[in-house]
Each structure stands twice: as C-alpha cells, then as structure tokens.
Amino acid sequence: MLLDIVFNGFNGLIVGSFYALMAIGLSLILGLNGVINFAHGGFMALAAYFAFTLVPYVGFWGALVIAPILAGGVGFIVEKLIIQRLYTRDPLYSLLATFGLALIIQDMLRTIWGAQGLPLAIPDFLNQPVSNTYFFVTGYRLFVVALAIISTAGLFAILRYTRLGVRIRAGNADLETIAALGVNIYLLRSANFVLGIMFAGLAGILAAGQLGLTPTMGDQLIMPAFVAIVVGGVGSLLGSLLGGLIIGVASGITTAFYPAGSEVVIYIIMGVMLVARPRGLLGQEGLLE
Amino acid sequence: MSNKGIGRRGLVKTGAALSAAGLLAPTAGFAQSNPVKIGQIDSTTGNFAVLGQSQIAGAALAVAELNKKGGILGRPVEIYVEDDAGSPSTGLDKAGRLVDQENVDFFIGTVSSAVSLSLSQFAAAHNKVFMCSGGHVDKLTGPSCNWATFRVCSTTWILTSGDSKTLVEKFGKKWYFLTTDYAFGHSEQADYTKQVTALGGTIVGGALVPVSTPDFSSYLIQVKEAQPDVLCLLLAGDDQINAMKQITQFGINQTIKVGGALFELEQIAALPEAARYGVWTFEWYWNQPGVPHVADFVKRYVAANNGKYPSQRSWFGYVSVHALALASEKAGSTDAVKVAKALEGLVLPPEIALQPGAPAFRAGDHQLMLGMFPGEVIQTGTYPNLMQIYGVVPGASLALPESATGCSLTYPA
Amino acid sequence: MSEISLPREAGAAPKRDMRQLYMLAGMAILLLLVPFWIPLVGGYTDLASRVLIYALAAMGLNLLLGFTGGLSFGHAAYFGLGAYGTGLMLDYVTSSTLLAMLVGVLTGGLAALLLGPLAVRRRGIYFSMITIAIGQMFYFIAVRWNSLTGGEDGLTGYARQPIFGIPLGSVQFYYLVLIFFALGAWVLWTILDSPLGHTFVAIRENQKRLTFLGIRVDRYIALSFAISGVICALAGSLNSLLDNFVSPDDLKYTLSGNFLIIAVLGGMRNFWGPLVGAIIFVLVQNYVSAVTQNWMTVLGLIFVLSVMFFPLGVLGFFRRRSKA
C-alpha cells in the first residue's frame, strides 16, 4: 500500500508539473490583464493543431518552437480586437467574451481539421520508459517536467531581469502609476497576454504528444489549470507551479484509494483553500477583491 | 427561412457528391409527391462528432439510393439531420422541432447512450418509430424498451460476447478491467465478468476511471502490479485512445494482452502506429472478401465520401434507413404502429445486411441480431486496412434470450 | 462594479407607471395566447416552455448578478439540483407532480442557502471561482453517483403526472410553466421593490459605503444568493418535467454560462431583460443548427459581440435610445 502511494505520488508530480505549465499562462493573464481567460484551453488546442500541421515540415522540435509563436500571434489579434475594449468594464464581460471565444475556437478547429482525433508524433527516443521499475517515467514525461521547470525559470528570469518583466511586475502592482510614468500599457498588456498564450500553446503541444488532438481537448484541460492557480495563489507564478504540483499529487494519490474521487478531490481542495485562505498558498492578499 | 430547405439542402449535398461519382442517374419519377421524412438526431459537434458523422454519411447514401429507385411507397425520401451535441436536452429540443415543424415520420441516429434513451422515450410518447443507429446501452432494448424503439447496433452483451471467448482461450484467464465510470462501461464490465467467469477465468482487479481522464499513469501502475494476462479496456472514445498511447509508452502491452469490446475504425485511425494493437469486437467491417454486395457498397460509399471508407457507424446509418424503408413497404404505410409490427422479425436482405448470415430484428426486444466481427488490430496497417478479422459470429448465437433481457413490450391500444 | 447605472424600475413618475402597466398587460396577453400564435410563426409550444424556463432561471440569477452585483458562474448547480430532485421524486417516490416540484425546489434552495454564506466570504473574482468550484462539485457528484442519478446516461423512466386529474400535454404544461413563471417573477419583483431589494441594489453600487453604514453586506449577498438559488431550482424542476429527463448537463458550467449570457444579452439592469435574452438565445440555439453546422461559432460570436457592443443588453440598448 505504501508503495502504491509513493508510486502514485511520484506520478502525480509528473502530471502536476503538466498542470503547472498550463496554469502559469493563465496566471499571467489573470494578473496583469485581469481577465479570466476561458479560452485558454482553446488556445492550447490551437497551438497543438498548428504543431500537427507543422511537424511534417519542421519536425517536432521546430513545431514546438514555432506553433506557440503562431498561437501567440492569434492571441495578439484577439487581445487587440476584443479584450482591450473590456479592461475598463466589469470582469464579467471579459469572462463571457473568452467563454464565447472558446466556442468559436473549438468550432473552427473542428471545421478546419475535422472532428476525428489526430495523432501528434513525438520523437521516438522520448517514447521509452526510463527504467523498468519506474516504468511510468517515460522520456517524454521527464521532458514535460523538465520543460515546465525550465520555462518557469525562464519566465522568472524574464520577470526579474528584463525591462519587460519589471514593467509587468510593476503593472501588476499599480497599472495607473506606471502609465503615468510613461510606460505604454497597451503594448504591455498585449505583450503579457501573448506571453500567457504562448505558455498555453506550449502546454497544448506537450499535451497533444501524450493525448493526441481533438477539437474538444481544451475543455478537459482548463478546469485543472484554474484550480491550480487558485490553490497556489493568484499573482504568484511560483504559486501556480506549486498549485499544479499539489493538485497533481492529490489527484494521483486519491486514485490509489478511491478512483472515483480523483476529480472531485481537486475541487474540494480548491473549495477549502478559497474558504480558509483565499489568496492561495503564495498569493497576495486581496489581489482580486 | 424555409424549413423544408434543410432536407433539400442535405439531399442536394449528397446528390452533388453522388452525381460526381456518376451514381445519380436521372431520378425515377415519384408516384406521389408528399415526401417520407426521416429525422436524424446525431452528433456533429462534441465528443461523438466523428462517429455521428459516419452514421450521417451512411444514412445519406441509403436515402440517395432509395430516391433513385422510386422512394418509399412511391414517395420521395427526405432526411433532416440535427446536431445533438452529445447532450440529451439538446437532442430533445431538436426532436421536438422535427416533430412539430417538419412532421417527420421516423427518427434514426444517436451515438450517445443518454441521448438514445431520452429520444426513445420521446419517440414512443409522440408515436414515432425510433431506429436507434448507434447507442449501445443495454436497457434500450432491455428494461427501458418500448414498442417504438428498434436498434441496429449491438447490445453490450452481444458486443462483449463477440470476443470474450477468443480472449480467454487465446490469451489467458486472469483479467483486469479499466472501465470508464459510466453506465456503458459498467454494463460492459458486468457482461464480460459473467462471460469470463463462465469460461473459467478470474478477475484479478479493476478500476473505474472518470470520463475524460487525460492521464492513466496511476491506473496503469496498478495494472502492472496485478499482472493479469488480459487487460480489458472499456473506456470511452478519446479516453481509450489516450490510454492505449500511454500503455505503449509504459511498455505494458509487451507483457499483457490488451483487448476489449468497442473500438471503432475512426479511433484506430487516430492512433500513432506504436499504439495500434489489441483484440476488439467490430460490429461490421468493410473488408469481407467473398461476401457478395459488400465490395460494391464500399465502392459507392468511398465515391460519395471523398475516399473515406465505411466504418461500422456508416453501416448503422445505412441499415437504419433501409430497414425503415423495407418495413414501410411491407406494411404498406408509414403509420408508426404498422411499421413497428412490420419491423418485428424483418430479415435484412443480403445487399443491406452486407455480411454472411441473415440478421433480423427480434420481435421480443426489437434488437437486430447483427453479426459480430472480432479481430485484432494490424500494427503496421495503413488506412483502411487496420483490422485482421478472425471471423463473423452471428448475433443470434451470442445474444441473451428474449426472456432474459428484461424487456416487455406493450403497444398502444 | 460600477459602470453606467440606470434609474431603477419602480417608483417613477405616474405617466411611466401607466406605460409600464400597458406593456405588462400586453406581455401578459401575448404569453397567455402563445399556444395559438406560436405555430403561425413557425414555432411550437414546447419551445415557448423552454424559453420561459430559461428566462425564469436567468431572472433568478439576475437578482444576484444584475441587482446585487455578484458574478456567479455556478448557478446551474441549483437549477440541476431542482431538476434532479423533481425527477428522482417522480421516479422513485411519488406520482404527484407538485410534490416532486416542491422537493426539487427545496433541494436546490437548501443548497443555495447553505453554500451561499461560504461563497460570500470573498468578493470579486474569488467569489466567482468559489461558485465555479461548487458547481463543478455537484456536476461530478451527479456523474459519479450512477446508482442514484443514472450518471452520464441521465435519469429516465419518469414522466410528468397529471395534476388534479388534468394530464399535462404540451399545451397544459405550458400553462403550468407560465403560472410558475409569473409566480417567480412576482416574487422577484416584490423583493426588488422592497427595502430588501433596495439594499441589494445599494450593495451593487457601492459595497464599501454600506459596510461603513454598519450593514452586514455579506449576509445580504448570501440572502440574494439563496433567493436566486430557489428561483433557479424552480426553473430546473420545471425543466425536468419538460424533458421528462435529467442529465448532468443540467448542472454543467456551460449551462451556467448560458444563463449568464441570457441575462447579459437581454439586459442585466432590467427586470425583464432575461426574458428577452431567453427568447433570443433559445431561438438562435434552435434554428441556427438547422441552417449551419457551425452553430457553435454563431453562439460564440453572440457572446463576444454582445459583451463588446451591447453590454447593457437589448433592453438597455433601447432604453438609452429612448432617452437620447
């Protein structure tokens, strides 16, 4: 039994870092743009489909780099056309707008690429288990974990050491002031949105490598990402990482005891967190009240 | 907006495709002009979209063929396709529209069990025959049966019986189940359990997996620990695909034989080569050398559908329409009760059955005794040659006796 | 949450009251005569029942959303609980439609009453997230608890039973729905017109000020939450009777989103806004899919365009026009 828990826990960490990657983009957008991006899953799927189309030309690695950028481009257009008008309004409107956007994206994916599931080819050497006892640790899963860590670190570095990063952090604290100080907040918000979408794109491609592509794939990925942010703490990227890991592990361990509860448990954790400590583990108090 | 336009639009689209394939000879004149209307409720969006679309294509082909030969009872056939989006309330809304506005004579379709159950209730309440093309839930022709509902696709029992014996005899007696936690999964598991234990096998473990689970690693860990001979995968649609990929990634299929019941051609095509394996029961397969009419049907379907080969879903749709046509001709009317009575015991002629044997609709539960095609996936196969069929097993030999289904039919007074 | 605030409905000049009365009377007549005129415009009675049910749910939600200022993205939970309560009662316990409805309403209402206080401890986006979490929890319970709810396949095997000996065909059922719609609307109107309702609106306008005035804002929001939950449960109960079927889809967050868009589309600040929104929404949902396979895009565009260009909804739009 103990072995079961350890196995499942370890495995949960792997799944969790996957959730974390998804949550990071969502958290970025929630932070500076103040938008609950219900279309996040849609962008994840969009990037995956772009990757699918690109792989025959540039291979998996090329697609991994280019597809998120393409998705980011679409995100840029969306931000300029739609989201930008909604900043001054109640968060309800941007939520509904992204909700509608999610519907449109899913439909467009189905119309353009068809309803059938499509496989995304990942490099063969990644497709093997690393060892026999730890058979569930495949090269690919390690790769996902590694990428999650690297990109979070990379994002952290951007936020810490680049001008863009400093501005994003300052903007999170007080947008009006930095606008007064001469920062182009329109551009800043666009850049932030695109960055968040690119993370979604990355997560989407990695997911597709494991799960394949369907037009509805965004739906099942968005809720855990949501929960990860709330648990880890809004406004904290390290928190999103942590949140993702926690719900991954919780879900994994619950599967060992009571598989039927493995989804409900993440909502229970979220519920408890919201009631007891709504800022989340590492979030800032009152950030979104 | 003219509502009739939908039916014509659907026909025009098929007609365009068919005429491009040179199949649309100048249509025979129709003896009467008031059309026979069929309402098809199927998924064009949502999780079952790809299966629903095959059913729609099969039905469209049948409608075109009927119209070429003079229609039903001399009347042209129109088919109205509505999306249920996999949701029963949407399906019911559309069904309501089709009855109240289009005044359809019959209903066909559905992939989702939930939609088939709700549509079945609706059809009986509104005096329309419902030919369920693709909803597999046992109780549709079991405890929840009614006089208006007939089914083309198999019951869970027939489906699982199709390959349970083969799996036990060829691969082993210790079984482990991975089942999606919903009614269909539960029925499959219950049925397999009965069959396997009757054959002397043992169930060494099982796990119920929530719908839309993206990650199976925790479950697969348990599978490895249990060390069964056969891993029986009873997962819903996309979940099955995910699981199979992850099984390959973890190397589980190298030591454990994977098999199960429902796995569709459309789904196999979506798997990367490494994940193509397993023993499954098909309900119809396009490649039947030596069986008359099949190759011709396949040719016509491929021509009308841009090179896509017919899957069992296409066949379901095709049979649904033709069965209704045959029964109407036999009854001499499209009245629901008369057609229902004519369907009971109706034997499908070879050019519709497209398989050896003569499947017929049982009077006791309205279930078609279709043949099962158990087989193994060819790993290196290219579309459409993806399955190696072991043989055809007649449904009548696999089905539960009518008395055991729990179905009792009462006709309206 | 304080963009353009419109003058409240009640208590304006006498001339406006008369006009309102005429419009109300006109609406009442239209609604009473639906089974007669709806086939003429290419519709059918069950569709009208669906419109009223969704309108009722959205109006209930709007008490919280438009008039108290609480963005709940999980109200389908109470709708669904009402539906399941009613369905289960008819399936297993009773053959009295009214009793089943009562149980449904109590189930949903009780849930809203108990869970509201949990949600209101936080504001803003946190509040919304809690409501989402609650909604998802009920959804998964409905899916998992197969033996009771039928799981994904849904609850079948029951049908609405005659009330006082009158069988409930489409037309009769429509009038039942109309009665309860009127009842629900009357309750909501009375509340909004009362000091309680004025407090709700005041909370929407400026929560901080009310707190300074010593008012326990969270208690009022919780009350608004509970009342809106009861109304949604009533709508859900009627819905399960319309379909003779309940499935977890009746609890899903997508349905919550639909109720929200109905309220916004018709006009959140207007009492009758949700009714207008429901008419538009149900019509689009029903007819668009007959014309094109891409109904999801159409629906999505409606969401996007209406929040971008018609944030005040259809009724709000007309109001502004008449004032300009």
PDB file of C-alpha atoms in Angstrom, chain C residues 57-242:
ATOM      1  CA  ALA C  57     -33.589  30.786 -14.278  1.00  0.00           C
ATOM      2  CA  ALA C  58     -31.833  33.814 -15.716  1.00  0.00           C
ATOM      3  CA  MET C  59     -34.101  36.186 -13.821  1.00  0.00           C
ATOM      4  CA  GLY C  60     -33.292  34.354 -10.640  1.00  0.00           C
ATOM      5  CA  LEU C  61     -29.610  34.563 -11.429  1.00  0.00           C
ATOM      6  CA  ASN C  62     -30.031  38.206 -12.310  1.00  0.00           C
ATOM      7  CA  LEU C  63     -31.244  39.019  -8.820  1.00  0.00           C
ATOM      8  CA  LEU C  64     -27.748  38.168  -7.740  1.00  0.00           C
ATOM      9  CA  LEU C  65     -25.902  39.281 -10.842  1.00  0.00           C
ATOM     10  CA  GLY C  66     -27.553  42.417 -12.084  1.00  0.00           C
ATOM     11  CA  PHE C  67     -29.147  43.717  -8.937  1.00  0.00           C
ATOM     12  CA  THR C  68     -26.754  42.695  -6.187  1.00  0.00           C
ATOM     13  CA  GLY C  69     -23.604  42.616  -8.204  1.00  0.00           C
ATOM     14  CA  GLY C  70     -22.450  39.065  -7.621  1.00  0.00           C
ATOM     15  CA  LEU C  71     -20.980  37.204 -10.586  1.00  0.00           C
ATOM     16  CA  SER C  72     -21.934  33.599 -10.030  1.00  0.00           C
ATOM     17  CA  PHE C  73     -20.687  31.171 -12.608  1.00  0.00           C
ATOM     18  CA  GLY C  74     -22.176  28.150 -10.934  1.00  0.00           C
ATOM     19  CA  HIS C  75     -25.891  28.722 -10.738  1.00  0.00           C
ATOM     20  CA  ALA C  76     -26.678  25.807 -12.993  1.00  0.00           C
ATOM     21  CA  ALA C  77     -25.927  23.743  -9.887  1.00  0.00           C
ATOM     22  CA  TYR C  78     -29.173  24.869  -8.240  1.00  0.00           C
ATOM     23  CA  PHE C  79     -31.055  24.518 -11.495  1.00  0.00           C
ATOM     24  CA  GLY C  80     -29.744  20.997 -11.800  1.00  0.00           C
ATOM     25  CA  LEU C  81     -30.489  20.133  -8.194  1.00  0.00           C
ATOM     26  CA  GLY C  82     -34.055  21.267  -8.711  1.00  0.00           C
ATOM     27  CA  ALA C  83     -34.231  19.094 -11.795  1.00  0.00           C
ATOM     28  CA  TYR C  84     -32.764  16.015 -10.128  1.00  0.00           C
ATOM     29  CA  GLY C  85     -34.867  16.468  -7.013  1.00  0.00           C
ATOM     30  CA  THR C  86     -38.023  16.518  -9.050  1.00  0.00           C
ATOM     31  CA  GLY C  87     -37.003  13.702 -11.349  1.00  0.00           C
ATOM     32  CA  LEU C  88     -35.909  11.408  -8.544  1.00  0.00           C
ATOM     33  CA  MET C  89     -39.115  12.024  -6.650  1.00  0.00           C
ATOM     34  CA  LEU C  90     -41.236  11.127  -9.643  1.00  0.00           C
ATOM     35  CA  ASP C  91     -39.067   8.139 -10.445  1.00  0.00           C
ATOM     36  CA  TYR C  92     -38.930   6.515  -7.041  1.00  0.00           C
ATOM     37  CA  VAL C  93     -41.216   8.087  -4.513  1.00  0.00           C
ATOM     38  CA  THR C  94     -44.362   9.712  -5.679  1.00  0.00           C
ATOM     39  CA  SER C  95     -46.667  10.226  -8.588  1.00  0.00           C
ATOM     40  CA  SER C  96     -47.576  13.727  -7.537  1.00  0.00           C
ATOM     41  CA  THR C  97     -46.014  16.260  -9.874  1.00  0.00           C
ATOM     42  CA  LEU C  98     -46.495  19.134  -7.467  1.00  0.00           C
ATOM     43  CA  LEU C  99     -44.926  17.299  -4.574  1.00  0.00           C
ATOM     44  CA  ALA C 100     -41.991  16.391  -6.750  1.00  0.00           C
ATOM     45  CA  MET C 101     -41.611  20.012  -7.739  1.00  0.00           C
ATOM     46  CA  LEU C 102     -41.680  21.095  -4.141  1.00  0.00           C
ATOM     47  CA  VAL C 103     -38.922  18.674  -3.252  1.00  0.00           C
ATOM     48  CA  GLY C 104     -36.876  19.857  -6.208  1.00  0.00           C
ATOM     49  CA  VAL C 105     -37.197  23.486  -5.221  1.00  0.00           C
ATOM     50  CA  LEU C 106     -36.319  22.710  -1.627  1.00  0.00           C
ATOM     51  CA  THR C 107     -33.263  20.717  -2.654  1.00  0.00           C
ATOM     52  CA  GLY C 108     -31.837  23.446  -4.830  1.00  0.00           C
ATOM     53  CA  GLY C 109     -32.896  26.183  -2.489  1.00  0.00           C
ATOM     54  CA  LEU C 110     -31.365  24.482   0.504  1.00  0.00           C
ATOM     55  CA  ALA C 111     -28.083  24.042  -1.301  1.00  0.00           C
ATOM     56  CA  ALA C 112     -28.008  27.727  -2.224  1.00  0.00           C
ATOM     57  CA  LEU C 113     -28.925  28.687   1.325  1.00  0.00           C
ATOM     58  CA  LEU C 114     -26.140  26.610   2.837  1.00  0.00           C
ATOM     59  CA  LEU C 115     -23.450  27.300   0.305  1.00  0.00           C
ATOM     60  CA  GLY C 116     -24.085  30.972  -0.250  1.00  0.00           C
ATOM     61  CA  PRO C 117     -22.505  32.019   3.033  1.00  0.00           C
ATOM     62  CA  LEU C 118     -19.376  30.105   2.002  1.00  0.00           C
ATOM     63  CA  ALA C 119     -19.104  31.965  -1.234  1.00  0.00           C
ATOM     64  CA  VAL C 120     -19.814  35.423   0.067  1.00  0.00           C
ATOM     65  CA  ARG C 121     -16.916  35.449   2.458  1.00  0.00           C
ATOM     66  CA  ARG C 122     -14.912  36.655  -0.516  1.00  0.00           C
ATOM     67  CA  ARG C 123     -15.574  39.164  -3.191  1.00  0.00           C
ATOM     68  CA  GLY C 124     -14.736  39.785  -6.782  1.00  0.00           C
ATOM     69  CA  ILE C 125     -13.129  37.048  -8.800  1.00  0.00           C
ATOM     70  CA  TYR C 126     -12.672  34.834  -5.722  1.00  0.00           C
ATOM     71  CA  PHE C 127     -16.426  34.805  -5.276  1.00  0.00           C
ATOM     72  CA  SER C 128     -16.848  33.724  -8.890  1.00  0.00           C
ATOM     73  CA  MET C 129     -14.264  30.999  -8.500  1.00  0.00           C
ATOM     74  CA  ILE C 130     -15.957  29.573  -5.440  1.00  0.00           C
ATOM     75  CA  THR C 131     -19.223  29.407  -7.328  1.00  0.00           C
ATOM     76  CA  ILE C 132     -17.477  27.567 -10.144  1.00  0.00           C
ATOM     77  CA  ALA C 133     -15.984  25.108  -7.666  1.00  0.00           C
ATOM     78  CA  ILE C 134     -19.373  24.453  -6.106  1.00  0.00           C
ATOM     79  CA  GLY C 135     -20.954  23.938  -9.488  1.00  0.00           C
ATOM     80  CA  GLN C 136     -18.259  21.515 -10.607  1.00  0.00           C
ATOM     81  CA  MET C 137     -18.544  19.538  -7.406  1.00  0.00           C
ATOM     82  CA  PHE C 138     -22.241  18.951  -7.929  1.00  0.00           C
ATOM     83  CA  TYR C 139     -21.590  18.061 -11.549  1.00  0.00           C
ATOM     84  CA  PHE C 140     -19.105  15.381 -10.613  1.00  0.00           C
ATOM     85  CA  ILE C 141     -21.350  14.048  -7.892  1.00  0.00           C
ATOM     86  CA  ALA C 142     -24.179  13.696 -10.388  1.00  0.00           C
ATOM     87  CA  VAL C 143     -21.881  11.903 -12.798  1.00  0.00           C
ATOM     88  CA  ARG C 144     -20.299   9.597 -10.211  1.00  0.00           C
ATOM     89  CA  TRP C 145     -23.346   8.633  -8.212  1.00  0.00           C
ATOM     90  CA  ASN C 146     -24.507   6.379 -11.025  1.00  0.00           C
ATOM     91  CA  SER C 147     -26.818   4.270  -8.998  1.00  0.00           C
ATOM     92  CA  LEU C 148     -28.900   7.241  -7.948  1.00  0.00           C
ATOM     93  CA  THR C 149     -28.684   9.647 -10.832  1.00  0.00           C
ATOM     94  CA  GLY C 150     -28.048   7.348 -13.758  1.00  0.00           C
ATOM     95  CA  GLY C 151     -24.715   9.065 -14.207  1.00  0.00           C
ATOM     96  CA  GLU C 152     -23.826  10.291 -17.674  1.00  0.00           C
ATOM     97  CA  ASP C 153     -26.764   8.472 -19.174  1.00  0.00           C
ATOM     98  CA  GLY C 154     -29.131  10.578 -17.183  1.00  0.00           C
ATOM     99  CA  LEU C 155     -32.314   9.910 -15.301  1.00  0.00           C
ATOM    100  CA  THR C 156     -35.082   8.357 -17.336  1.00  0.00           C
ATOM    101  CA  GLY C 157     -38.108   6.321 -16.534  1.00  0.00           C
ATOM    102  CA  TYR C 158     -40.393   9.008 -15.261  1.00  0.00           C
ATOM    103  CA  ALA C 159     -42.865  11.388 -16.803  1.00  0.00           C
ATOM    104  CA  ARG C 160     -44.864  14.324 -15.556  1.00  0.00           C
ATOM    105  CA  GLN C 161     -48.052  13.111 -13.976  1.00  0.00           C
ATOM    106  CA  PRO C 162     -51.480  14.685 -14.244  1.00  0.00           C
ATOM    107  CA  ILE C 163     -52.239  17.394 -11.731  1.00  0.00           C
ATOM    108  CA  PHE C 164     -55.718  17.326 -10.244  1.00  0.00           C
ATOM    109  CA  GLY C 165     -56.619  14.857 -12.930  1.00  0.00           C
ATOM    110  CA  ILE C 166     -55.541  17.065 -15.818  1.00  0.00           C
ATOM    111  CA  PRO C 167     -52.957  15.315 -17.972  1.00  0.00           C
ATOM    112  CA  LEU C 168     -50.002  17.533 -18.833  1.00  0.00           C
ATOM    113  CA  GLY C 169     -49.678  17.578 -22.574  1.00  0.00           C
ATOM    114  CA  SER C 170     -47.581  20.266 -24.237  1.00  0.00           C
ATOM    115  CA  VAL C 171     -50.205  22.975 -24.010  1.00  0.00           C
ATOM    116  CA  GLN C 172     -51.343  22.253 -20.486  1.00  0.00           C
ATOM    117  CA  PHE C 173     -47.744  22.027 -19.336  1.00  0.00           C
ATOM    118  CA  TYR C 174     -47.006  25.365 -20.930  1.00  0.00           C
ATOM    119  CA  TYR C 175     -49.668  26.988 -18.781  1.00  0.00           C
ATOM    120  CA  LEU C 176     -48.222  25.329 -15.705  1.00  0.00           C
ATOM    121  CA  VAL C 177     -44.852  26.797 -16.591  1.00  0.00           C
ATOM    122  CA  LEU C 178     -46.478  30.159 -17.204  1.00  0.00           C
ATOM    123  CA  ILE C 179     -48.125  30.098 -13.792  1.00  0.00           C
ATOM    124  CA  PHE C 180     -44.863  29.392 -12.044  1.00  0.00           C
ATOM    125  CA  PHE C 181     -43.012  31.882 -14.194  1.00  0.00           C
ATOM    126  CA  ALA C 182     -45.498  34.550 -13.185  1.00  0.00           C
ATOM    127  CA  LEU C 183     -45.194  33.463  -9.577  1.00  0.00           C
ATOM    128  CA  GLY C 184     -41.415  33.623  -9.679  1.00  0.00           C
ATOM    129  CA  ALA C 185     -41.443  36.966 -11.430  1.00  0.00           C
ATOM    130  CA  TRP C 186     -43.894  38.347  -8.903  1.00  0.00           C
ATOM    131  CA  VAL C 187     -41.718  37.203  -6.016  1.00  0.00           C
ATOM    132  CA  LEU C 188     -38.635  38.771  -7.576  1.00  0.00           C
ATOM    133  CA  TRP C 189     -40.443  41.996  -8.370  1.00  0.00           C
ATOM    134  CA  THR C 190     -41.806  42.299  -4.871  1.00  0.00           C
ATOM    135  CA  ILE C 191     -38.390  41.730  -3.390  1.00  0.00           C
ATOM    136  CA  LEU C 192     -36.737  44.236  -5.647  1.00  0.00           C
ATOM    137  CA  ASP C 193     -39.380  46.798  -4.876  1.00  0.00           C
ATOM    138  CA  SER C 194     -38.983  46.362  -1.144  1.00  0.00           C
ATOM    139  CA  PRO C 195     -36.357  47.794   1.184  1.00  0.00           C
ATOM    140  CA  LEU C 196     -34.538  44.484   0.875  1.00  0.00           C
ATOM    141  CA  GLY C 197     -34.294  44.938  -2.855  1.00  0.00           C
ATOM    142  CA  HIS C 198     -33.102  48.471  -2.467  1.00  0.00           C
ATOM    143  CA  THR C 199     -30.377  47.200  -0.179  1.00  0.00           C
ATOM    144  CA  PHE C 200     -29.294  44.730  -2.840  1.00  0.00           C
ATOM    145  CA  VAL C 201     -29.010  47.487  -5.410  1.00  0.00           C
ATOM    146  CA  ALA C 202     -27.133  49.643  -2.970  1.00  0.00           C
ATOM    147  CA  ILE C 203     -24.678  46.805  -2.454  1.00  0.00           C
ATOM    148  CA  ARG C 204     -24.150  46.615  -6.163  1.00  0.00           C
ATOM    149  CA  GLU C 205     -23.481  50.315  -6.361  1.00  0.00           C
ATOM    150  CA  ASN C 206     -21.101  50.769  -3.503  1.00  0.00           C
ATOM    151  CA  GLN C 207     -20.334  47.962  -1.122  1.00  0.00           C
ATOM    152  CA  LYS C 208     -17.823  49.870   0.938  1.00  0.00           C
ATOM    153  CA  ARG C 209     -20.219  52.625   1.794  1.00  0.00           C
ATOM    154  CA  LEU C 210     -22.775  50.180   3.049  1.00  0.00           C
ATOM    155  CA  THR C 211     -20.226  48.482   5.233  1.00  0.00           C
ATOM    156  CA  PHE C 212     -19.397  51.843   6.719  1.00  0.00           C
ATOM    157  CA  LEU C 213     -23.055  52.343   7.396  1.00  0.00           C
ATOM    158  CA  GLY C 214     -22.947  49.244   9.553  1.00  0.00           C
ATOM    159  CA  ILE C 215     -24.802  46.919   7.246  1.00  0.00           C
ATOM    160  CA  ARG C 216     -23.701  43.291   7.159  1.00  0.00           C
ATOM    161  CA  VAL C 217     -23.144  43.175   3.442  1.00  0.00           C
ATOM    162  CA  ASP C 218     -22.219  39.501   3.276  1.00  0.00           C
ATOM    163  CA  ARG C 219     -25.483  38.495   4.924  1.00  0.00           C
ATOM    164  CA  TYR C 220     -27.439  40.356   2.297  1.00  0.00           C
ATOM    165  CA  ILE C 221     -25.430  38.908  -0.544  1.00  0.00           C
ATOM    166  CA  ALA C 222     -25.962  35.451   0.927  1.00  0.00           C
ATOM    167  CA  LEU C 223     -29.686  36.134   1.062  1.00  0.00           C
ATOM    168  CA  SER C 224     -29.695  37.274  -2.524  1.00  0.00           C
ATOM    169  CA  PHE C 225     -27.724  34.143  -3.365  1.00  0.00           C
ATOM    170  CA  ALA C 226     -30.257  31.938  -1.611  1.00  0.00           C
ATOM    171  CA  ILE C 227     -33.301  33.525  -3.202  1.00  0.00           C
ATOM    172  CA  SER C 228     -31.783  33.347  -6.649  1.00  0.00           C
ATOM    173  CA  GLY C 229     -30.940  29.707  -5.971  1.00  0.00           C
ATOM    174  CA  VAL C 230     -34.534  28.936  -5.099  1.00  0.00           C
ATOM    175  CA  ILE C 231     -35.796  30.529  -8.307  1.00  0.00           C
ATOM    176  CA  CYS C 232     -33.224  28.636 -10.347  1.00  0.00           C
ATOM    177  CA  ALA C 233     -34.251  25.417  -8.644  1.00  0.00           C
ATOM    178  CA  LEU C 234     -37.852  26.097  -9.568  1.00  0.00           C
ATOM    179  CA  ALA C 235     -36.814  26.581 -13.170  1.00  0.00           C
ATOM    180  CA  GLY C 236     -34.780  23.389 -13.054  1.00  0.00           C
ATOM    181  CA  SER C 237     -37.685  21.481 -11.637  1.00  0.00           C
ATOM    182  CA  LEU C 238     -39.896  22.642 -14.493  1.00  0.00           C
ATOM    183  CA  ASN C 239     -37.155  21.761 -16.949  1.00  0.00           C
ATOM    184  CA  SER C 240     -37.020  18.181 -15.757  1.00  0.00           C
ATOM    185  CA  LEU C 241     -40.759  17.987 -16.283  1.00  0.00           C
ATOM    186  CA  LEU C 242     -40.499  19.423 -19.761  1.00  0.00           C
TER     187      LEU C 242
END
